[in-house]
Amino acid sequence: MAEKAAAMMSRPMMIRWYLRVKSYEIPISEEEEADNAKQSKKKQKTNNGKGKGTKPKKKASNQPETIQVDFVFCDMNERFFHGVKTLVHRNSVHSPHSSQLADLTIENNMVGTVLSTDQDDNVFGFASVVNLTTNSSSTCIESLKKICLDKCPQQHKPEMETVLSGKTKRPAGFFFQERMVNVPLEITEVLHQQLVLDMDHAVKNARDEDEKKSLDFGAFVRLAPCYSGGGGGANSAIYKYFDDEIFATNAEFVYTFDAPKMFEEDEEELKCSVIVMTKTGHRAAMKELKKMVGN
């Protein structure tokens, strides 16, 4: 533990300062507005019959409500557990194992970044890559591997089996990234860039050759939430996160399966897109993302 702590302390602080971002105004999502409306109705019912007058409410504005946020990128830490778990739980494929996956990503502090603020422990997003071989004893990792193989089309099954076998020259990792959907594009790009910096730093500063090999990822498996868009191939999916489409276009292969519904009343049919990238494909996607955002 002491050696690992020393390795973490040796990480250059300039990275964190470089990634400190100016204030952004974040529009409150429709989901949050709906929750606020429900709370407002509850308060209104509570006040009825009390005999006390209430102040007239201001007329609702057509402009979206915004909050001002000063973002900062942080290393994985136990204080972010509940925030990470909440975001993981929103992915219906990951929700049955949300606690275990949150623990795994936080323990994997050499390769992972949390998007938060200086004032509190809120988690606006996170990105992490978890080695699927060294964590093969984890029930949630084994479950995800089984899902990937069970849902894999026959034409890609030999490749998928090789990626998940743990016998490749360089390890494969499950690429986890979740965030609030209204996080600004510039912040999303920096979040991904920070993950690349983390991976490069972890390999360069590994304690021994075994750890270096375990962190030098050669392939990435991403289970991306999406919806059916018609057509065929990678373009048949409408991705929840725009950057997943970029990863899909730079992937070795992509396939989609029906994801479990989060709620019975959900009308849209949820899908999950399995995106399998090499390191070369991932870096190419990063360049494309950077060009798109204009940084």
mmCIF file of N, CA, C and O in Angstrom, residues 44-118:
data_model
loop_
_atom_site.group_PDB
_atom_site.id
_atom_site.type_symbol
_atom_site.label_atom_id
_atom_site.label_comp_id
_atom_site.label_asym_id
_atom_site.label_seq_id
_atom_site.Cartn_x
_atom_site.Cartn_y
_atom_site.Cartn_z
ATOM 1 N N GLN A 44 -47.073 22.158 -2.346
ATOM 2 C CA GLN A 44 -48.338 22.859 -2.501
ATOM 3 C C GLN A 44 -49.437 22.145 -1.730
ATOM 4 O O GLN A 44 -50.264 22.767 -1.067
ATOM 5 N N LYS A 45 -49.445 20.783 -1.803
ATOM 6 C CA LYS A 45 -50.428 20.009 -1.064
ATOM 7 C C LYS A 45 -50.253 20.172 0.436
ATOM 8 O O LYS A 45 -51.210 20.247 1.197
ATOM 9 N N THR A 46 -49.003 20.216 0.882
ATOM 10 C CA THR A 46 -48.704 20.358 2.308
ATOM 11 C C THR A 46 -49.209 21.690 2.847
ATOM 12 O O THR A 46 -49.705 21.794 3.964
ATOM 13 N N ASN A 47 -49.080 22.741 2.047
ATOM 14 C CA ASN A 47 -49.477 24.078 2.480
ATOM 15 C C ASN A 47 -50.983 24.284 2.460
ATOM 16 O O ASN A 47 -51.507 25.181 3.117
ATOM 17 N N ASN A 48 -51.725 23.459 1.690
ATOM 18 C CA ASN A 48 -53.177 23.607 1.601
ATOM 19 C C ASN A 48 -53.824 23.358 2.959
ATOM 20 O O ASN A 48 -53.525 22.397 3.649
ATOM 21 N N GLY A 49 -54.751 24.247 3.348
ATOM 22 C CA GLY A 49 -55.496 24.051 4.589
ATOM 23 C C GLY A 49 -54.799 24.555 5.820
ATOM 24 O O GLY A 49 -55.297 24.411 6.926
ATOM 25 N N LYS A 50 -53.636 25.154 5.712
ATOM 26 C CA LYS A 50 -52.921 25.646 6.894
ATOM 27 C C LYS A 50 -53.377 27.039 7.303
ATOM 28 O O LYS A 50 -53.015 27.527 8.351
ATOM 29 N N GLY A 51 -54.136 27.701 6.435
ATOM 30 C CA GLY A 51 -54.651 29.016 6.803
ATOM 31 C C GLY A 51 -53.685 30.135 6.575
ATOM 32 O O GLY A 51 -53.997 31.292 6.801
ATOM 33 N N LYS A 52 -52.494 29.825 6.155
ATOM 34 C CA LYS A 52 -51.495 30.851 5.915
ATOM 35 C C LYS A 52 -51.429 31.148 4.435
ATOM 36 O O LYS A 52 -51.470 30.247 3.598
ATOM 37 N N GLY A 53 -51.316 32.411 4.113
ATOM 38 C CA GLY A 53 -51.213 32.802 2.714
ATOM 39 C C GLY A 53 -49.853 32.437 2.150
ATOM 40 O O GLY A 53 -48.866 32.352 2.886
ATOM 41 N N THR A 54 -49.823 32.216 0.884
ATOM 42 C CA THR A 54 -48.558 31.908 0.221
ATOM 43 C C THR A 54 -48.258 32.974 -0.791
ATOM 44 O O THR A 54 -49.169 33.555 -1.399
ATOM 45 N N LYS A 55 -46.982 33.216 -0.987
ATOM 46 C CA LYS A 55 -46.574 34.224 -1.948
ATOM 47 C C LYS A 55 -46.897 33.750 -3.359
ATOM 48 O O LYS A 55 -46.714 32.585 -3.669
ATOM 49 N N PRO A 56 -47.380 34.648 -4.195
ATOM 50 C CA PRO A 56 -47.661 34.247 -5.585
ATOM 51 C C PRO A 56 -46.392 33.835 -6.294
ATOM 52 O O PRO A 56 -45.359 34.479 -6.148
ATOM 53 N N LYS A 57 -46.490 32.754 -7.037
ATOM 54 C CA LYS A 57 -45.315 32.261 -7.744
ATOM 55 C C LYS A 57 -45.075 33.077 -8.997
ATOM 56 O O LYS A 57 -45.995 33.543 -9.655
ATOM 57 N N LYS A 58 -43.799 33.197 -9.318
ATOM 58 C CA LYS A 58 -43.441 33.880 -10.550
ATOM 59 C C LYS A 58 -43.804 33.008 -11.732
ATOM 60 O O LYS A 58 -43.752 31.789 -11.669
ATOM 61 N N LYS A 59 -44.155 33.640 -12.817
ATOM 62 C CA LYS A 59 -44.472 32.899 -14.027
ATOM 63 C C LYS A 59 -43.231 32.186 -14.553
ATOM 64 O O LYS A 59 -42.148 32.741 -14.541
ATOM 65 N N ALA A 60 -43.471 30.971 -14.992
ATOM 66 C CA ALA A 60 -42.341 30.179 -15.497
ATOM 67 C C ALA A 60 -41.776 30.816 -16.757
ATOM 68 O O ALA A 60 -42.507 31.282 -17.624
ATOM 69 N N SER A 61 -40.456 30.836 -16.821
ATOM 70 C CA SER A 61 -39.782 31.391 -17.994
ATOM 71 C C SER A 61 -39.588 30.309 -19.038
ATOM 72 O O SER A 61 -39.467 29.131 -18.716
ATOM 73 N N ASN A 62 -39.592 30.709 -20.291
ATOM 74 C CA ASN A 62 -39.336 29.760 -21.375
ATOM 75 C C ASN A 62 -37.873 29.379 -21.455
ATOM 76 O O ASN A 62 -37.510 28.412 -22.100
ATOM 77 N N GLN A 63 -37.010 30.183 -20.805
ATOM 78 C CA GLN A 63 -35.581 29.915 -20.832
ATOM 79 C C GLN A 63 -35.253 28.764 -19.889
ATOM 80 O O GLN A 63 -35.789 28.678 -18.788
ATOM 81 N N PRO A 64 -34.363 27.838 -20.294
ATOM 82 C CA PRO A 64 -33.991 26.729 -19.406
ATOM 83 C C PRO A 64 -33.263 27.233 -18.171
ATOM 84 O O PRO A 64 -32.469 28.170 -18.241
ATOM 85 N N GLU A 65 -33.596 26.623 -17.034
ATOM 86 C CA GLU A 65 -32.927 26.991 -15.790
ATOM 87 C C GLU A 65 -31.483 26.502 -15.828
ATOM 88 O O GLU A 65 -31.211 25.417 -16.340
ATOM 89 N N THR A 66 -30.568 27.286 -15.330
ATOM 90 C CA THR A 66 -29.154 26.907 -15.355
ATOM 91 C C THR A 66 -28.534 27.008 -13.971
ATOM 92 O O THR A 66 -29.018 27.736 -13.101
ATOM 93 N N ILE A 67 -27.481 26.216 -13.780
ATOM 94 C CA ILE A 67 -26.683 26.325 -12.568
ATOM 95 C C ILE A 67 -25.242 26.560 -12.996
ATOM 96 O O ILE A 67 -24.807 26.088 -14.037
ATOM 97 N N GLN A 68 -24.509 27.322 -12.201
ATOM 98 C CA GLN A 68 -23.111 27.613 -12.534
ATOM 99 C C GLN A 68 -22.200 26.646 -11.794
ATOM 100 O O GLN A 68 -22.344 26.446 -10.586
ATOM 101 N N VAL A 69 -21.286 26.048 -12.523
ATOM 102 C CA VAL A 69 -20.418 25.018 -11.954
ATOM 103 C C VAL A 69 -18.965 25.294 -12.304
ATOM 104 O O VAL A 69 -18.657 25.632 -13.448
ATOM 105 N N ASP A 70 -18.082 25.187 -11.321
ATOM 106 C CA ASP A 70 -16.637 25.228 -11.550
ATOM 107 C C ASP A 70 -16.141 23.791 -11.505
ATOM 108 O O ASP A 70 -16.059 23.181 -10.436
ATOM 109 N N PHE A 71 -15.821 23.227 -12.667
ATOM 110 C CA PHE A 71 -15.420 21.831 -12.739
ATOM 111 C C PHE A 71 -13.951 21.649 -12.351
ATOM 112 O O PHE A 71 -13.123 22.508 -12.614
ATOM 113 N N VAL A 72 -13.669 20.502 -11.761
ATOM 114 C CA VAL A 72 -12.298 20.098 -11.493
ATOM 115 C C VAL A 72 -12.216 18.590 -11.673
ATOM 116 O O VAL A 72 -13.170 17.867 -11.404
ATOM 117 N N PHE A 73 -11.095 18.114 -12.206
ATOM 118 C CA PHE A 73 -10.895 16.686 -12.464
ATOM 119 C C PHE A 73 -10.077 16.088 -11.329
ATOM 120 O O PHE A 73 -9.000 16.586 -11.002
ATOM 121 N N CYS A 74 -10.593 15.032 -10.740
ATOM 122 C CA CYS A 74 -9.994 14.452 -9.534
ATOM 123 C C CYS A 74 -9.640 12.982 -9.746
ATOM 124 O O CYS A 74 -10.224 12.295 -10.593
ATOM 125 N N ASP A 75 -8.691 12.503 -8.938
ATOM 126 C CA ASP A 75 -8.398 11.076 -8.899
ATOM 127 C C ASP A 75 -9.559 10.346 -8.236
ATOM 128 O O ASP A 75 -10.326 10.920 -7.457
ATOM 129 N N MET A 76 -9.696 9.074 -8.533
ATOM 130 C CA MET A 76 -10.707 8.250 -7.887
ATOM 131 C C MET A 76 -10.489 8.269 -6.374
ATOM 132 O O MET A 76 -9.349 8.204 -5.901
ATOM 133 N N ASN A 77 -11.586 8.346 -5.641
ATOM 134 C CA ASN A 77 -11.508 8.407 -4.188
ATOM 135 C C ASN A 77 -12.814 7.863 -3.607
ATOM 136 O O ASN A 77 -13.876 7.982 -4.225
ATOM 137 N N GLU A 78 -12.717 7.266 -2.414
ATOM 138 C CA GLU A 78 -13.896 6.670 -1.782
ATOM 139 C C GLU A 78 -15.030 7.669 -1.570
ATOM 140 O O GLU A 78 -16.203 7.291 -1.544
ATOM 141 N N ARG A 79 -14.691 8.945 -1.444
ATOM 142 C CA ARG A 79 -15.738 9.948 -1.197
ATOM 143 C C ARG A 79 -16.661 10.118 -2.402
ATOM 144 O O ARG A 79 -17.746 10.696 -2.283
ATOM 145 N N PHE A 80 -16.254 9.603 -3.560
ATOM 146 C CA PHE A 80 -17.078 9.699 -4.756
ATOM 147 C C PHE A 80 -17.939 8.453 -4.986
ATOM 148 O O PHE A 80 -18.601 8.347 -6.021
ATOM 149 N N PHE A 81 -17.913 7.514 -4.046
ATOM 150 C CA PHE A 81 -18.593 6.232 -4.253
ATOM 151 C C PHE A 81 -20.053 6.401 -4.652
ATOM 152 O O PHE A 81 -20.519 5.841 -5.654
ATOM 153 N N HIS A 82 -20.812 7.143 -3.873
ATOM 154 C CA HIS A 82 -22.249 7.257 -4.118
ATOM 155 C C HIS A 82 -22.547 7.953 -5.446
ATOM 156 O O HIS A 82 -23.486 7.566 -6.155
ATOM 157 N N GLY A 83 -21.737 8.952 -5.791
ATOM 158 C CA GLY A 83 -21.930 9.640 -7.054
ATOM 159 C C GLY A 83 -21.635 8.741 -8.242
ATOM 160 O O GLY A 83 -22.377 8.730 -9.237
ATOM 161 N N VAL A 84 -20.548 7.960 -8.156
ATOM 162 C CA VAL A 84 -20.189 7.030 -9.226
ATOM 163 C C VAL A 84 -21.254 5.944 -9.342
ATOM 164 O O VAL A 84 -21.705 5.600 -10.449
ATOM 165 N N LYS A 85 -21.689 5.406 -8.210
ATOM 166 C CA LYS A 85 -22.706 4.359 -8.215
ATOM 167 C C LYS A 85 -23.996 4.849 -8.871
ATOM 168 O O LYS A 85 -24.623 4.125 -9.652
ATOM 169 N N THR A 86 -24.397 6.073 -8.561
ATOM 170 C CA THR A 86 -25.629 6.633 -9.129
ATOM 171 C C THR A 86 -25.550 6.689 -10.652
ATOM 172 O O THR A 86 -26.506 6.323 -11.357
ATOM 173 N N LEU A 87 -24.399 7.139 -11.183
ATOM 174 C CA LEU A 87 -24.243 7.223 -12.637
ATOM 175 C C LEU A 87 -24.191 5.836 -13.270
ATOM 176 O O LEU A 87 -24.772 5.603 -14.331
ATOM 177 N N VAL A 88 -23.498 4.899 -12.623
ATOM 178 C CA VAL A 88 -23.405 3.528 -13.143
ATOM 179 C C VAL A 88 -24.796 2.895 -13.194
ATOM 180 O O VAL A 88 -25.155 2.197 -14.147
ATOM 181 N N HIS A 89 -25.590 3.164 -12.170
ATOM 182 C CA HIS A 89 -26.913 2.551 -12.057
ATOM 183 C C HIS A 89 -27.845 2.985 -13.182
ATOM 184 O O HIS A 89 -28.813 2.289 -13.503
ATOM 185 N N ARG A 90 -27.562 4.118 -13.810
ATOM 186 C CA ARG A 90 -28.413 4.608 -14.899
ATOM 187 C C ARG A 90 -28.244 3.791 -16.179
ATOM 188 O O ARG A 90 -29.053 3.896 -17.088
ATOM 189 N N ASN A 91 -27.165 3.017 -16.254
ATOM 190 C CA ASN A 91 -26.968 2.105 -17.386
ATOM 191 C C ASN A 91 -27.620 0.779 -17.005
ATOM 192 O O ASN A 91 -27.185 0.099 -16.075
ATOM 193 N N SER A 92 -28.688 0.402 -17.719
ATOM 194 C CA SER A 92 -29.478 -0.764 -17.304
ATOM 195 C C SER A 92 -28.685 -2.066 -17.325
ATOM 196 O O SER A 92 -29.018 -3.005 -16.604
ATOM 197 N N VAL A 93 -27.638 -2.147 -18.147
ATOM 198 C CA VAL A 93 -26.810 -3.352 -18.184
ATOM 199 C C VAL A 93 -25.943 -3.431 -16.929
ATOM 200 O O VAL A 93 -25.680 -4.520 -16.402
ATOM 201 N N HIS A 94 -25.501 -2.273 -16.442
ATOM 202 C CA HIS A 94 -24.625 -2.228 -15.272
ATOM 203 C C HIS A 94 -25.386 -2.141 -13.943
ATOM 204 O O HIS A 94 -24.808 -2.416 -12.882
ATOM 205 N N SER A 95 -26.649 -1.749 -13.981
ATOM 206 C CA SER A 95 -27.377 -1.461 -12.742
ATOM 207 C C SER A 95 -27.429 -2.610 -11.736
ATOM 208 O O SER A 95 -27.367 -2.364 -10.527
ATOM 209 N N PRO A 96 -27.524 -3.892 -12.177
ATOM 210 C CA PRO A 96 -27.543 -4.962 -11.178
ATOM 211 C C PRO A 96 -26.246 -5.053 -10.362
ATOM 212 O O PRO A 96 -26.238 -5.637 -9.274
ATOM 213 N N HIS A 97 -25.150 -4.511 -10.904
ATOM 214 C CA HIS A 97 -23.852 -4.599 -10.231
ATOM 215 C C HIS A 97 -23.297 -3.211 -9.925
ATOM 216 O O HIS A 97 -22.082 -3.037 -9.844
ATOM 217 N N SER A 98 -24.174 -2.226 -9.771
ATOM 218 C CA SER A 98 -23.705 -0.841 -9.645
ATOM 219 C C SER A 98 -22.774 -0.625 -8.455
ATOM 220 O O SER A 98 -21.777 0.099 -8.568
ATOM 221 N N SER A 99 -23.045 -1.271 -7.330
ATOM 222 C CA SER A 99 -22.181 -1.100 -6.152
ATOM 223 C C SER A 99 -20.801 -1.709 -6.395
ATOM 224 O O SER A 99 -19.772 -1.091 -6.096
ATOM 225 N N GLN A 100 -20.777 -2.921 -6.946
ATOM 226 C CA GLN A 100 -19.499 -3.589 -7.214
ATOM 227 C C GLN A 100 -18.677 -2.826 -8.248
ATOM 228 O O GLN A 100 -17.462 -2.676 -8.096
ATOM 229 N N LEU A 101 -19.343 -2.348 -9.291
ATOM 230 C CA LEU A 101 -18.619 -1.601 -10.325
ATOM 231 C C LEU A 101 -18.096 -0.274 -9.795
ATOM 232 O O LEU A 101 -16.998 0.157 -10.166
ATOM 233 N N ALA A 102 -18.867 0.368 -8.931
ATOM 234 C CA ALA A 102 -18.394 1.609 -8.317
ATOM 235 C C ALA A 102 -17.155 1.344 -7.469
ATOM 236 O O ALA A 102 -16.180 2.101 -7.508
ATOM 237 N N ASP A 103 -17.187 0.252 -6.714
ATOM 238 C CA ASP A 103 -16.019 -0.125 -5.900
ATOM 239 C C ASP A 103 -14.804 -0.403 -6.783
ATOM 240 O O ASP A 103 -13.685 0.045 -6.487
ATOM 241 N N LEU A 104 -15.016 -1.152 -7.874
ATOM 242 C CA LEU A 104 -13.913 -1.508 -8.766
ATOM 243 C C LEU A 104 -13.264 -0.267 -9.378
ATOM 244 O O LEU A 104 -12.039 -0.159 -9.428
ATOM 245 N N THR A 105 -14.082 0.649 -9.871
ATOM 246 C CA THR A 105 -13.531 1.839 -10.525
ATOM 247 C C THR A 105 -12.795 2.724 -9.525
ATOM 248 O O THR A 105 -11.775 3.333 -9.868
ATOM 249 N N ILE A 106 -13.287 2.784 -8.306
ATOM 250 C CA ILE A 106 -12.622 3.606 -7.291
ATOM 251 C C ILE A 106 -11.303 2.973 -6.843
ATOM 252 O O ILE A 106 -10.297 3.654 -6.647
ATOM 253 N N GLU A 107 -11.305 1.640 -6.706
ATOM 254 C CA GLU A 107 -10.059 0.940 -6.347
ATOM 255 C C GLU A 107 -9.025 1.064 -7.462
ATOM 256 O O GLU A 107 -7.819 1.046 -7.213
ATOM 257 N N ASN A 108 -9.502 1.206 -8.682
ATOM 258 C CA ASN A 108 -8.627 1.307 -9.850
ATOM 259 C C ASN A 108 -8.148 2.754 -10.014
ATOM 260 O O ASN A 108 -8.298 3.377 -11.062
ATOM 261 N N ASN A 109 -7.541 3.296 -8.950
ATOM 262 C CA ASN A 109 -7.242 4.741 -8.926
ATOM 263 C C ASN A 109 -6.061 5.154 -9.787
ATOM 264 O O ASN A 109 -5.832 6.339 -9.996
ATOM 265 N N MET A 110 -5.317 4.214 -10.333
ATOM 266 C CA MET A 110 -4.225 4.580 -11.234
ATOM 267 C C MET A 110 -4.737 4.980 -12.611
ATOM 268 O O MET A 110 -4.109 5.746 -13.328
ATOM 269 N N VAL A 111 -5.902 4.427 -12.986
ATOM 270 C CA VAL A 111 -6.459 4.710 -14.317
ATOM 271 C C VAL A 111 -7.932 5.071 -14.162
ATOM 272 O O VAL A 111 -8.818 4.238 -14.340
ATOM 273 N N GLY A 112 -8.183 6.294 -13.794
ATOM 274 C CA GLY A 112 -9.566 6.732 -13.638
ATOM 275 C C GLY A 112 -9.642 8.182 -13.206
ATOM 276 O O GLY A 112 -8.786 8.671 -12.473
ATOM 277 N N THR A 113 -10.670 8.875 -13.664
ATOM 278 C CA THR A 113 -10.843 10.297 -13.394
ATOM 279 C C THR A 113 -12.298 10.589 -13.070
ATOM 280 O O THR A 113 -13.204 10.033 -13.692
ATOM 281 N N VAL A 114 -12.499 11.466 -12.098
ATOM 282 C CA VAL A 114 -13.839 11.896 -11.710
ATOM 283 C C VAL A 114 -14.003 13.376 -12.029
ATOM 284 O O VAL A 114 -13.119 14.182 -11.748
ATOM 285 N N LEU A 115 -15.127 13.722 -12.613
ATOM 286 C CA LEU A 115 -15.475 15.114 -12.888
ATOM 287 C C LEU A 115 -16.327 15.603 -11.719
ATOM 288 O O LEU A 115 -17.433 15.113 -11.496
ATOM 289 N N SER A 116 -15.777 16.562 -10.960
ATOM 290 C CA SER A 116 -16.460 17.017 -9.761
ATOM 291 C C SER A 116 -16.248 18.522 -9.610
ATOM 292 O O SER A 116 -15.957 19.222 -10.583
ATOM 293 N N THR A 117 -16.427 19.004 -8.380
ATOM 294 C CA THR A 117 -16.192 20.411 -8.063
ATOM 295 C C THR A 117 -15.352 20.503 -6.802
ATOM 296 O O THR A 117 -15.182 19.517 -6.085
ATOM 297 N N ASP A 118 -14.847 21.691 -6.521
ATOM 298 C CA ASP A 118 -14.049 21.891 -5.317
ATOM 299 C C ASP A 118 -14.896 21.913 -4.051
ATOM 300 O O ASP A 118 -14.423 21.640 -2.956
#
